[in-house]
Amino acid sequence: MLTFQRKDTKLIASKIKYCKPIPYGRQHITPEDIAQVAKALEHDYLTQGPHIQEFEEAFAQYIGSKYAVAVANGTAALHLCALALDVNEQSNVITSSITFLASANCVRYCGGHVTFADIDPNTIILDINHVRQILAASPKGTYQGIIPVDFAGYPAPMDEFRALADEYGLWIIEDSCHAPGAWFTDKNGSIQRCGNGQYADLAIFSLHPVKHIAAGEGGVITTNNQQLYERLLKLRTHGITRNPSELTENHGAWYYQMHELGYNYRLTDFQAVLGMSQLTRVEQGMQRRHEIAKRYDEAFAGTNIKTYVPTNHVSHAYHLYIVGVENRKAVYDELRAANILTQIHYIPVHTQPYYKNLATQNVYLPHAEKYYEHCLSLPMYPSLTDEEQTFVIERILEITG
Ligand SMILES: *Cc1c(COP(=O)(O)O)cnc(C)c1O
């Protein structure tokens, strides 16, 4: 019986197959990007050149933060944030279970402990009410920080997280990897862009090819806090300072001092050039993402395919377009056979063996676990063509219908 079904599935799937794989996300590199990078390779600097700061300033301007620090990747950005906020073996930090591993791992790099909280089942964002419960259940001073995630490009309610964090004296790192350009209207009626530093102490972005701005590997930290900014600059490059006002002695123009243990987490100059070139098109990319989302929304309205956010989210960055389906594995496999490479975002982090082994008690997060059973990320990237999207929509409707 089982063999039969498998055969059957294969037969159906092999009937229609797209001529080339359609991934869930991919970079968009133009001839202009290539020309810019090629030009940069002829400059005197491959690393630590003038384009890093240029990119940082342009990025900060786009996001609306005072400062930006470009680093080697988004994970390094998270690690540096944890270091700058003095996370150590005594630290307890709360984050979402539905996120990429790195949102939690950065705490572990510094020896701290991670508590996973559940998600709001409608938005898949870290559930602030669950966070509040966790905080209220422990003596004050137990927790030091919260890491909310602007999941899939949907802005976390940072003003609410700030108010809660202030009650308990916590810092906030906003993981904005999915959400450059997304925004929400805060309680005062002001528009706040994700990662703009208005409410979070630090925010981080990734420049990985599947994210909105690609630089190969790369990451950016944004903040409005000058002290944290200056510390991050040092931590990014071995903990070294050359600032005369900080040196306890000075032997000459070559002289530098190392004041704390840092890393080499720098971005290269030609990557910054690629990031800069991409940044000039980021709004165009966002518009296209909204068009694609709208088409999916319309195609799935009234079907048994669940979408996770209301349809009129002008503030959404649409890094991912996620649906909920029954028999997810079968749908995934059939789409894969048709050359549509969907993805699962994410396996709940608290169920990973590493975190299970660390946990002192069994962690059960019902919304996260239920979401994981059904979620499926469909192709969503600016260069996805209408024809490709039509194929995706027709196939998924046929498979789930
Ligand atoms: C991509 C991503 C990261 C890590 O970024 P890298 O540049 O791949 O290290 C962290 N958090 C989230 C939510 C991400 O999507």
Coordinates of N, CA, C and O in Angstrom, one line a residue, residues 10 48 220:
K10 N 5.0 10.0 -7.2 CA 6.1 10.2 -8.1 C 5.6 10.5 -9.5 O 6.0 11.4 -10.2
Q48 N 39.1 46.7 5.0 CA 39.2 47.9 5.8 C 39.5 49.1 4.9 O 40.2 50.0 5.3
V220 N 25.2 43.5 9.6 CA 25.3 44.9 10.1 C 24.6 45.0 11.5 O 23.5 44.4 11.7

